[in-house]
mmCIF file of N, CA and C in Angstrom:
data_model
loop_
_atom_site.group_PDB
_atom_site.id
_atom_site.type_symbol
_atom_site.label_atom_id
_atom_site.label_comp_id
_atom_site.label_asym_id
_atom_site.label_seq_id
_atom_site.Cartn_x
_atom_site.Cartn_y
_atom_site.Cartn_z
ATOM 1 N N MET A 20 -102.064 -61.716 143.442
ATOM 2 C CA MET A 20 -103.102 -61.436 142.455
ATOM 3 C C MET A 20 -103.708 -60.208 142.270
ATOM 4 N N SER A 21 -104.217 -59.431 141.481
ATOM 5 C CA SER A 21 -104.579 -58.247 141.147
ATOM 6 C C SER A 21 -106.077 -58.293 141.863
ATOM 7 N N ARG A 22 -106.213 -57.073 142.220
ATOM 8 C CA ARG A 22 -107.647 -56.820 143.049
ATOM 9 C C ARG A 22 -108.728 -56.020 142.296
ATOM 10 N N GLY A 23 -108.862 -56.595 140.893
ATOM 11 C CA GLY A 23 -109.632 -56.334 140.141
ATOM 12 C C GLY A 23 -109.296 -55.895 138.778
ATOM 13 N N PRO A 24 -110.275 -55.421 137.853
ATOM 14 C CA PRO A 24 -109.426 -55.328 136.502
ATOM 15 C C PRO A 24 -108.893 -54.073 136.486
ATOM 16 N N ARG A 25 -108.078 -53.750 135.109
ATOM 17 C CA ARG A 25 -107.358 -52.842 135.186
ATOM 18 C C ARG A 25 -107.509 -51.362 135.460
ATOM 19 N N PRO A 26 -106.812 -50.485 135.784
ATOM 20 C CA PRO A 26 -107.610 -49.080 136.093
ATOM 21 C C PRO A 26 -107.719 -48.298 134.562
ATOM 22 N N HIS A 27 -108.655 -48.414 133.841
ATOM 23 C CA HIS A 27 -108.579 -47.979 132.621
ATOM 24 C C HIS A 27 -108.266 -46.762 132.307
ATOM 25 N N ARG A 28 -108.765 -45.624 133.283
ATOM 26 C CA ARG A 28 -108.853 -44.273 133.077
ATOM 27 C C ARG A 28 -107.457 -44.097 133.545
ATOM 28 N N ALA A 29 -107.005 -44.580 134.542
ATOM 29 C CA ALA A 29 -105.671 -44.474 135.017
ATOM 30 C C ALA A 29 -104.649 -44.851 133.842
ATOM 31 N N LEU A 30 -104.617 -45.714 133.560
ATOM 32 C CA LEU A 30 -103.820 -46.375 132.312
ATOM 33 C C LEU A 30 -103.914 -45.649 131.142
ATOM 34 N N ALA A 31 -104.921 -44.909 130.830
ATOM 35 C CA ALA A 31 -105.072 -44.142 129.600
ATOM 36 C C ALA A 31 -104.161 -42.692 130.172
ATOM 37 N N GLU A 32 -104.173 -42.335 131.059
ATOM 38 C CA GLU A 32 -103.395 -41.271 131.570
ATOM 39 C C GLU A 32 -101.919 -41.285 131.885
ATOM 40 N N ALA A 33 -101.858 -42.724 132.082
ATOM 41 C CA ALA A 33 -100.270 -43.133 132.715
ATOM 42 C C ALA A 33 -99.312 -43.110 131.465
ATOM 43 N N ILE A 34 -100.106 -43.102 130.126
ATOM 44 C CA ILE A 34 -99.602 -43.543 128.859
ATOM 45 C C ILE A 34 -98.723 -42.202 128.539
ATOM 46 N N PRO A 35 -99.090 -41.030 128.618
ATOM 47 C CA PRO A 35 -98.462 -39.948 128.139
ATOM 48 C C PRO A 35 -97.307 -39.423 129.204
ATOM 49 N N ILE A 36 -97.460 -39.583 130.402
ATOM 50 C CA ILE A 36 -96.580 -39.491 131.472
ATOM 51 C C ILE A 36 -95.388 -40.455 131.087
ATOM 52 N N ALA A 37 -95.588 -41.747 130.690
ATOM 53 C CA ALA A 37 -94.659 -42.760 130.460
ATOM 54 C C ALA A 37 -93.963 -42.252 129.019
ATOM 55 N N LYS A 38 -94.256 -41.857 127.969
ATOM 56 C CA LYS A 38 -93.800 -41.390 126.854
ATOM 57 C C LYS A 38 -93.104 -40.470 126.773
ATOM 58 N N ALA A 39 -93.265 -39.770 128.094
ATOM 59 C CA ALA A 39 -92.233 -38.378 128.349
ATOM 60 C C ALA A 39 -90.859 -38.975 128.756
ATOM 61 N N ARG A 40 -90.888 -39.970 129.281
ATOM 62 C CA ARG A 40 -89.485 -40.670 129.722
ATOM 63 C C ARG A 40 -88.938 -42.025 128.917
ATOM 64 N N GLY A 41 -89.765 -42.017 127.565
ATOM 65 C CA GLY A 41 -89.183 -43.083 126.489
ATOM 66 C C GLY A 41 -90.208 -43.612 125.921
ATOM 67 N N MET A 42 -89.854 -45.117 125.328
ATOM 68 C CA MET A 42 -91.111 -45.588 124.384
ATOM 69 C C MET A 42 -91.719 -46.507 125.264
ATOM 70 N N VAL A 43 -92.709 -46.509 125.014
ATOM 71 C CA VAL A 43 -93.771 -47.350 125.811
ATOM 72 C C VAL A 43 -94.340 -48.751 125.121
ATOM 73 N N GLN A 44 -94.275 -49.566 126.024
ATOM 74 C CA GLN A 44 -94.908 -51.213 125.610
ATOM 75 C C GLN A 44 -95.678 -51.316 126.473
ATOM 76 N N LEU A 45 -97.173 -51.161 126.357
ATOM 77 C CA LEU A 45 -98.135 -52.081 127.236
ATOM 78 C C LEU A 45 -98.360 -53.287 126.917
ATOM 79 N N VAL A 46 -98.668 -53.817 128.333
ATOM 80 C CA VAL A 46 -98.580 -55.312 128.557
ATOM 81 C C VAL A 46 -100.293 -56.040 128.244
ATOM 82 N N MET A 47 -100.503 -56.834 127.792
ATOM 83 C CA MET A 47 -101.977 -57.342 127.895
ATOM 84 C C MET A 47 -102.397 -57.823 129.279
ATOM 85 N N SER A 48 -103.545 -57.907 129.513
ATOM 86 C CA SER A 48 -104.118 -57.982 130.819
ATOM 87 C C SER A 48 -104.167 -59.540 130.691
ATOM 88 N N GLY A 49 -103.950 -59.972 132.133
ATOM 89 C CA GLY A 49 -104.155 -61.332 132.407
ATOM 90 C C GLY A 49 -104.015 -61.498 133.826
ATOM 91 N N PRO A 50 -104.384 -62.730 134.435
ATOM 92 C CA PRO A 50 -104.085 -63.020 135.687
ATOM 93 C C PRO A 50 -102.660 -63.171 136.389
ATOM 94 N N GLU A 51 -101.959 -63.421 135.280
ATOM 95 C CA GLU A 51 -100.547 -63.239 135.600
ATOM 96 C C GLU A 51 -99.545 -62.007 135.437
ATOM 97 N N ARG A 52 -100.311 -60.975 135.119
ATOM 98 C CA ARG A 52 -99.502 -59.628 134.474
ATOM 99 C C ARG A 52 -99.051 -59.140 136.167
ATOM 100 N N ILE A 53 -97.668 -58.813 135.683
ATOM 101 C CA ILE A 53 -96.728 -58.440 136.996
ATOM 102 C C ILE A 53 -96.733 -56.866 136.929
ATOM 103 N N PHE A 54 -96.802 -56.227 135.692
ATOM 104 C CA PHE A 54 -96.604 -54.768 135.402
ATOM 105 C C PHE A 54 -97.810 -54.530 134.356
ATOM 106 N N ASP A 55 -97.873 -53.330 133.976
ATOM 107 C CA ASP A 55 -98.721 -52.384 132.895
ATOM 108 C C ASP A 55 -97.976 -51.944 131.651
ATOM 109 N N ILE A 56 -96.898 -51.438 131.794
ATOM 110 C CA ILE A 56 -96.349 -50.353 131.038
ATOM 111 C C ILE A 56 -94.855 -50.937 131.216
ATOM 112 N N ALA A 57 -94.014 -50.923 130.348
ATOM 113 C CA ALA A 57 -92.734 -51.142 130.255
ATOM 114 C C ALA A 57 -92.330 -49.633 129.504
ATOM 115 N N ILE A 58 -91.356 -49.040 130.233
ATOM 116 C CA ILE A 58 -90.778 -47.812 129.469
ATOM 117 C C ILE A 58 -89.397 -48.145 129.057
ATOM 118 N N VAL A 59 -89.140 -47.971 128.200
ATOM 119 C CA VAL A 59 -87.548 -48.283 127.495
ATOM 120 C C VAL A 59 -87.041 -46.881 127.191
ATOM 121 N N SER A 60 -85.733 -46.616 127.802
ATOM 122 C CA SER A 60 -85.102 -45.636 127.360
ATOM 123 C C SER A 60 -83.805 -45.748 127.497
ATOM 124 N N LYS A 61 -82.851 -44.887 127.171
ATOM 125 C CA LYS A 61 -81.428 -45.399 127.218
ATOM 126 C C LYS A 61 -81.246 -46.228 128.672
ATOM 127 N N ILE A 62 -81.178 -45.526 129.658
ATOM 128 C CA ILE A 62 -81.094 -46.201 131.031
ATOM 129 C C ILE A 62 -81.987 -45.357 132.059
ATOM 130 N N PRO A 63 -82.961 -45.938 133.040
ATOM 131 C CA PRO A 63 -83.097 -47.149 133.205
ATOM 132 C C PRO A 63 -84.255 -47.689 132.063
ATOM 133 N N VAL A 64 -84.231 -49.053 131.901
ATOM 134 C CA VAL A 64 -85.989 -49.724 131.767
ATOM 135 C C VAL A 64 -86.731 -50.053 132.718
ATOM 136 N N THR A 65 -87.856 -49.301 133.001
ATOM 137 C CA THR A 65 -88.726 -49.108 133.991
ATOM 138 C C THR A 65 -89.821 -50.118 133.609
ATOM 139 N N PHE A 66 -90.215 -50.930 134.538
ATOM 140 C CA PHE A 66 -91.492 -51.760 134.781
ATOM 141 C C PHE A 66 -92.550 -51.147 135.394
ATOM 142 N N VAL A 67 -93.817 -50.846 135.235
ATOM 143 C CA VAL A 67 -94.456 -49.777 135.972
ATOM 144 C C VAL A 67 -95.880 -50.461 136.265
ATOM 145 N N ARG A 68 -96.461 -50.637 137.413
ATOM 146 C CA ARG A 68 -97.718 -51.049 137.787
ATOM 147 C C ARG A 68 -98.546 -49.713 138.304
ATOM 148 N N VAL A 69 -99.788 -49.687 137.126
ATOM 149 C CA VAL A 69 -100.705 -48.568 137.168
ATOM 150 C C VAL A 69 -101.854 -48.970 138.327
ATOM 151 N N MET A 70 -102.343 -48.244 139.479
ATOM 152 C CA MET A 70 -103.420 -48.805 140.066
ATOM 153 C C MET A 70 -104.018 -47.344 140.453
ATOM 154 N N PHE A 71 -105.210 -47.896 140.970
ATOM 155 C CA PHE A 71 -106.198 -46.951 141.431
ATOM 156 C C PHE A 71 -105.778 -46.766 142.803
ATOM 157 N N ALA A 72 -105.826 -45.666 143.420
ATOM 158 C CA ALA A 72 -105.652 -45.787 145.004
ATOM 159 C C ALA A 72 -107.046 -44.738 145.688
ATOM 160 N N PRO A 73 -107.643 -45.340 146.360
ATOM 161 C CA PRO A 73 -108.845 -44.493 147.006
ATOM 162 C C PRO A 73 -108.332 -43.456 148.128
ATOM 163 N N ALA A 74 -107.202 -43.795 148.602
ATOM 164 C CA ALA A 74 -106.593 -43.091 149.869
ATOM 165 C C ALA A 74 -105.304 -42.277 149.166
ATOM 166 N N ILE A 75 -105.105 -41.687 148.256
ATOM 167 C CA ILE A 75 -103.855 -41.110 147.657
ATOM 168 C C ILE A 75 -103.088 -40.187 148.567
ATOM 169 N N LEU A 76 -103.784 -39.881 149.826
ATOM 170 C CA LEU A 76 -102.735 -38.747 150.807
ATOM 171 C C LEU A 76 -102.568 -39.810 151.678
ATOM 172 N N ALA A 77 -102.337 -41.111 151.968
ATOM 173 C CA ALA A 77 -102.145 -42.081 152.730
ATOM 174 C C ALA A 77 -100.174 -41.865 152.930
ATOM 175 N N THR A 78 -100.064 -42.529 154.173
ATOM 176 C CA THR A 78 -98.563 -42.571 154.333
ATOM 177 C C THR A 78 -98.240 -43.575 153.313
ATOM 178 N N ILE A 79 -96.656 -43.567 153.180
ATOM 179 C CA ILE A 79 -95.973 -44.490 152.439
ATOM 180 C C ILE A 79 -96.241 -46.064 152.845
ATOM 181 N N GLN A 80 -96.569 -45.849 154.299
ATOM 182 C CA GLN A 80 -96.389 -47.418 154.988
ATOM 183 C C GLN A 80 -97.954 -47.665 154.827
ATOM 184 N N GLU A 81 -99.010 -46.853 154.605
ATOM 185 C CA GLU A 81 -100.105 -47.212 154.748
ATOM 186 C C GLU A 81 -100.572 -47.661 153.047
ATOM 187 N N LEU A 82 -99.619 -47.236 152.182
ATOM 188 C CA LEU A 82 -99.769 -47.536 150.703
ATOM 189 C C LEU A 82 -99.112 -48.949 150.525
ATOM 190 N N ALA A 83 -97.992 -48.966 151.113
ATOM 191 C CA ALA A 83 -97.368 -50.254 150.626
ATOM 192 C C ALA A 83 -98.030 -51.435 151.577
ATOM 193 N N ASP A 84 -98.744 -50.966 152.646
ATOM 194 C CA ASP A 84 -99.836 -52.380 153.275
ATOM 195 C C ASP A 84 -100.847 -52.277 152.029
ATOM 196 N N ASP A 85 -101.511 -51.407 151.643
ATOM 197 C CA ASP A 85 -102.612 -51.370 150.770
ATOM 198 C C ASP A 85 -102.250 -52.103 149.387
ATOM 199 N N PHE A 86 -101.148 -52.172 148.933
ATOM 200 C CA PHE A 86 -100.696 -52.477 147.968
ATOM 201 C C PHE A 86 -99.435 -53.667 147.862
ATOM 202 N N LYS A 87 -99.555 -54.079 149.061
ATOM 203 C CA LYS A 87 -98.413 -55.201 149.181
ATOM 204 C C LYS A 87 -98.566 -56.468 148.151
ATOM 205 N N ASP A 88 -99.612 -56.325 147.589
ATOM 206 C CA ASP A 88 -99.405 -58.049 146.650
ATOM 207 C C ASP A 88 -98.883 -57.433 144.996
ATOM 208 N N GLU A 89 -99.249 -56.261 144.699
ATOM 209 C CA GLU A 89 -98.308 -55.799 143.483
ATOM 210 C C GLU A 89 -97.457 -55.421 143.620
ATOM 211 N N ILE A 90 -97.014 -54.781 144.847
ATOM 212 C CA ILE A 90 -95.455 -54.464 145.021
ATOM 213 C C ILE A 90 -94.505 -55.551 145.261
ATOM 214 N N GLY A 91 -95.210 -56.568 145.821
ATOM 215 C CA GLY A 91 -94.661 -58.106 145.980
ATOM 216 C C GLY A 91 -94.240 -58.419 144.461
ATOM 217 N N LEU A 92 -95.237 -58.566 143.361
ATOM 218 C CA LEU A 92 -94.946 -58.654 142.215
ATOM 219 C C LEU A 92 -93.801 -58.167 141.336
ATOM 220 N N LEU A 93 -93.728 -56.512 141.524
ATOM 221 C CA LEU A 93 -93.136 -55.871 141.185
ATOM 222 C C LEU A 93 -91.609 -56.436 141.528
ATOM 223 N N ARG A 94 -91.430 -56.754 142.796
ATOM 224 C CA ARG A 94 -90.295 -57.034 143.186
ATOM 225 C C ARG A 94 -89.852 -58.363 142.434
ATOM 226 N N ILE A 95 -90.347 -59.149 141.761
ATOM 227 C CA ILE A 95 -89.808 -60.179 141.234
ATOM 228 C C ILE A 95 -88.932 -59.744 140.153
ATOM 229 N N VAL A 96 -89.424 -58.572 139.798
ATOM 230 C CA VAL A 96 -88.920 -57.992 138.341
ATOM 231 C C VAL A 96 -87.328 -57.844 139.240
ATOM 232 N N ALA A 97 -86.040 -58.822 138.099
ATOM 233 C CA ALA A 97 -84.534 -58.514 138.334
ATOM 234 C C ALA A 97 -84.551 -57.430 138.275
ATOM 235 N N ARG A 98 -83.502 -56.440 139.078
ATOM 236 C CA ARG A 98 -83.111 -55.120 138.882
ATOM 237 C C ARG A 98 -81.846 -54.792 138.926
ATOM 238 N N ASP A 99 -81.398 -53.717 138.306
ATOM 239 C CA ASP A 99 -80.083 -53.173 138.687
ATOM 240 C C ASP A 99 -79.946 -51.731 138.220
ATOM 241 N N ALA A 100 -78.550 -51.199 137.975
ATOM 242 C CA ALA A 100 -78.671 -49.786 137.712
ATOM 243 C C ALA A 100 -79.736 -49.287 136.327
ATOM 244 N N ALA A 101 -79.945 -50.691 135.613
ATOM 245 C CA ALA A 101 -80.438 -50.193 134.198
ATOM 246 C C ALA A 101 -81.929 -50.748 134.248
ATOM 247 N N ILE A 102 -82.188 -51.303 135.121
ATOM 248 C CA ILE A 102 -83.606 -51.863 135.401
ATOM 249 C C ILE A 102 -84.615 -51.366 136.553
ATOM 250 N N THR A 103 -85.400 -50.966 136.692
ATOM 251 C CA THR A 103 -86.085 -50.619 137.704
ATOM 252 C C THR A 103 -87.480 -50.698 137.714
ATOM 253 N N ALA A 104 -88.265 -50.740 138.675
ATOM 254 C CA ALA A 104 -89.655 -51.218 138.826
ATOM 255 C C ALA A 104 -90.395 -49.964 139.571
ATOM 256 N N GLU A 105 -91.759 -49.607 139.419
ATOM 257 C CA GLU A 105 -92.581 -48.529 139.861
ATOM 258 C C GLU A 105 -93.958 -48.823 140.006
ATOM 259 N N ILE A 106 -94.348 -48.404 140.936
ATOM 260 C CA ILE A 106 -95.950 -48.256 140.846
ATOM 261 C C ILE A 106 -96.298 -47.019 141.187
ATOM 262 N N TRP A 107 -97.426 -46.813 140.350
ATOM 263 C CA TRP A 107 -98.049 -45.343 140.086
ATOM 264 C C TRP A 107 -99.440 -45.161 140.799
ATOM 265 N N LEU A 108 -99.719 -44.559 141.456
ATOM 266 C CA LEU A 108 -101.136 -44.446 141.523
ATOM 267 C C LEU A 108 -101.844 -43.211 141.269
ATOM 268 N N ARG A 109 -103.214 -43.357 140.952
ATOM 269 C CA ARG A 109 -103.995 -42.479 140.749
ATOM 270 C C ARG A 109 -105.388 -42.404 141.664
ATOM 271 N N SER A 110 -105.538 -41.383 141.945
ATOM 272 C CA SER A 110 -106.989 -40.961 142.945
ATOM 273 C C SER A 110 -108.188 -41.055 141.772
ATOM 274 N N ARG A 111 -109.532 -40.938 142.433
ATOM 275 C CA ARG A 111 -110.480 -40.689 141.388
ATOM 276 C C ARG A 111 -110.655 -39.040 140.841
ATOM 277 N N HIS A 112 -109.856 -38.385 141.837
ATOM 278 C CA HIS A 112 -109.734 -36.969 141.202
ATOM 279 C C HIS A 112 -108.572 -36.463 140.192
ATOM 280 N N GLY A 113 -107.858 -37.360 140.093
ATOM 281 C CA GLY A 113 -106.667 -37.472 139.065
ATOM 282 C C GLY A 113 -105.478 -36.721 139.940
ATOM 283 N N THR A 114 -105.108 -37.094 141.249
ATOM 284 C CA THR A 114 -104.099 -36.747 142.070
ATOM 285 C C THR A 114 -103.102 -38.065 141.350
ATOM 286 N N TRP A 115 -101.840 -37.893 141.056
ATOM 287 C CA TRP A 115 -100.968 -38.759 141.048
ATOM 288 C C TRP A 115 -99.627 -39.218 142.153
ATOM 289 N N ARG A 116 -99.556 -40.274 142.496
ATOM 290 C CA ARG A 116 -98.449 -40.088 143.374
ATOM 291 C C ARG A 116 -97.521 -41.776 142.445
ATOM 292 N N PHE A 117 -96.172 -41.270 142.777
ATOM 293 C CA PHE A 117 -94.994 -42.520 141.636
ATOM 294 C C PHE A 117 -94.258 -43.010 142.891
ATOM 295 N N PHE A 118 -94.041 -44.129 142.791
ATOM 296 C CA PHE A 118 -93.041 -44.651 143.887
ATOM 297 C C PHE A 118 -91.904 -46.082 142.939
ATOM 298 N N LEU A 119 -90.955 -45.891 143.425
ATOM 299 C CA LEU A 119 -89.710 -46.653 143.025
ATOM 300 C C LEU A 119 -89.642 -47.751 144.208
ATOM 301 N N VAL A 120 -90.158 -48.908 143.284
ATOM 302 C CA VAL A 120 -90.038 -50.257 144.114
ATOM 303 C C VAL A 120 -88.380 -50.610 144.216
ATOM 304 N N THR A 121 -87.937 -50.918 145.386
ATOM 305 C CA THR A 121 -86.840 -51.234 145.746
ATOM 306 C C THR A 121 -87.025 -52.744 146.635
ATOM 307 N N PRO A 122 -85.692 -53.765 146.823
ATOM 308 C CA PRO A 122 -86.138 -54.992 147.527
ATOM 309 C C PRO A 122 -87.161 -54.834 148.604
ATOM 310 N N ASN A 123 -86.895 -53.805 149.281
ATOM 311 C CA ASN A 123 -87.190 -53.315 150.886
ATOM 312 C C ASN A 123 -88.124 -52.569 151.193
ATOM 313 N N THR A 124 -87.967 -51.281 150.452
ATOM 314 C CA THR A 124 -88.716 -50.183 150.498
ATOM 315 C C THR A 124 -89.541 -49.370 149.363
ATOM 316 N N LEU A 125 -90.247 -48.835 149.595
ATOM 317 C CA LEU A 125 -90.951 -47.752 148.539
ATOM 318 C C LEU A 125 -90.011 -46.481 148.673
ATOM 319 N N VAL A 126 -89.671 -45.716 147.418
ATOM 320 C CA VAL A 126 -89.676 -44.517 147.453
ATOM 321 C C VAL A 126 -90.207 -43.570 146.675
ATOM 322 N N GLU A 127 -90.525 -42.407 147.176
ATOM 323 C CA GLU A 127 -91.517 -41.246 146.561
ATOM 324 C C GLU A 127 -90.491 -40.766 145.669
ATOM 325 N N ILE A 128 -90.915 -40.797 144.220
ATOM 326 C CA ILE A 128 -90.745 -40.172 143.009
ATOM 327 C C ILE A 128 -91.242 -39.197 142.432
ATOM 328 N N ASP A 129 -90.782 -38.515 141.301
ATOM 329 C CA ASP A 129 -91.882 -37.764 140.570
ATOM 330 C C ASP A 129 -92.087 -38.367 139.446
ATOM 331 N N ARG A 130 -92.902 -37.407 138.659
ATOM 332 C CA ARG A 130 -93.196 -38.468 137.323
ATOM 333 C C ARG A 130 -92.130 -38.495 136.607
ATOM 334 N N GLU A 131 -91.117 -37.762 136.556
ATOM 335 C CA GLU A 131 -89.685 -38.167 135.423
ATOM 336 C C GLU A 131 -88.933 -39.232 136.413
ATOM 337 N N GLY A 132 -89.383 -39.743 137.155
ATOM 338 C CA GLY A 132 -88.373 -41.140 138.271
ATOM 339 C C GLY A 132 -87.474 -40.302 139.035
ATOM 340 N N LYS A 133 -87.617 -39.113 139.381
ATOM 341 C CA LYS A 133 -86.363 -38.385 140.175
ATOM 342 C C LYS A 133 -86.913 -38.610 141.611
ATOM 343 N N ARG A 134 -85.987 -39.088 142.216
ATOM 344 C CA ARG A 134 -86.541 -38.864 144.037
ATOM 345 C C ARG A 134 -86.734 -37.632 144.479
ATOM 346 N N LEU A 135 -88.020 -37.509 145.371
ATOM 347 C CA LEU A 135 -88.504 -36.124 145.812
ATOM 348 C C LEU A 135 -87.526 -36.150 146.605
ATOM 349 N N VAL A 136 -87.507 -34.573 146.784
ATOM 350 C CA VAL A 136 -86.316 -33.861 147.962
ATOM 351 C C VAL A 136 -87.176 -34.031 149.540
ATOM 352 N N PRO A 137 -86.558 -34.735 150.068
ATOM 353 C CA PRO A 137 -87.189 -34.809 151.612
ATOM 354 C C PRO A 137 -87.944 -33.706 152.074
ATOM 355 N N GLY A 138 -89.269 -33.410 152.436
ATOM 356 C CA GLY A 138 -89.960 -32.387 152.801
ATOM 357 C C GLY A 138 -90.545 -31.598 152.073
ATOM 358 N N SER A 139 -90.279 -31.827 150.731
ATOM 359 C CA SER A 139 -90.911 -31.276 149.389
ATOM 360 C C SER A 139 -92.621 -31.626 149.399
ATOM 361 N N GLY A 140 -93.368 -32.458 150.092
ATOM 362 C CA GLY A 140 -94.527 -33.079 150.099
ATOM 363 C C GLY A 140 -94.811 -33.900 149.080
ATOM 364 N N GLN A 141 -95.900 -34.286 148.817
ATOM 365 C CA GLN A 141 -96.350 -35.201 147.622
ATOM 366 C C GLN A 141 -96.243 -34.667 146.468
ATOM 367 N N THR A 142 -96.129 -35.602 145.208
ATOM 368 C CA THR A 142 -96.527 -35.183 144.042
ATOM 369 C C THR A 142 -97.950 -35.133 143.599
ATOM 370 N N LEU A 143 -98.494 -34.036 143.214
ATOM 371 C CA LEU A 143 -99.997 -33.839 143.061
ATOM 372 C C LEU A 143 -99.751 -33.154 141.718
ATOM 373 N N VAL A 144 -100.831 -33.662 140.901
ATOM 374 C CA VAL A 144 -101.388 -33.225 139.448
ATOM 375 C C VAL A 144 -102.207 -31.852 139.772
#
């Protein structure tokens, strides 16, 4: 279950990021919402949950713990090479971090959905 209302400011800023990756379909709000945005492109189709993160510079493990319910819901989405799930986190200062949700881990990616090179630091705007 969600920890509150949709992060409207983050969602508004997420839409142009998503549109750069393909066609965007927004999901209506509701208590059983699994994701906020579906990005439809040739491959993959991506289901994205946009969240506000007060501690944006936390470790991946800390973020996984903080957002375990949302990540758990995203793991319900069937996936293969053509379907992915991501969680996008935004701080109150406009800093973004993006993660690919896999069945067992979170993988930090850039805003285009590409894995970050190890040691390259965090994705900041």
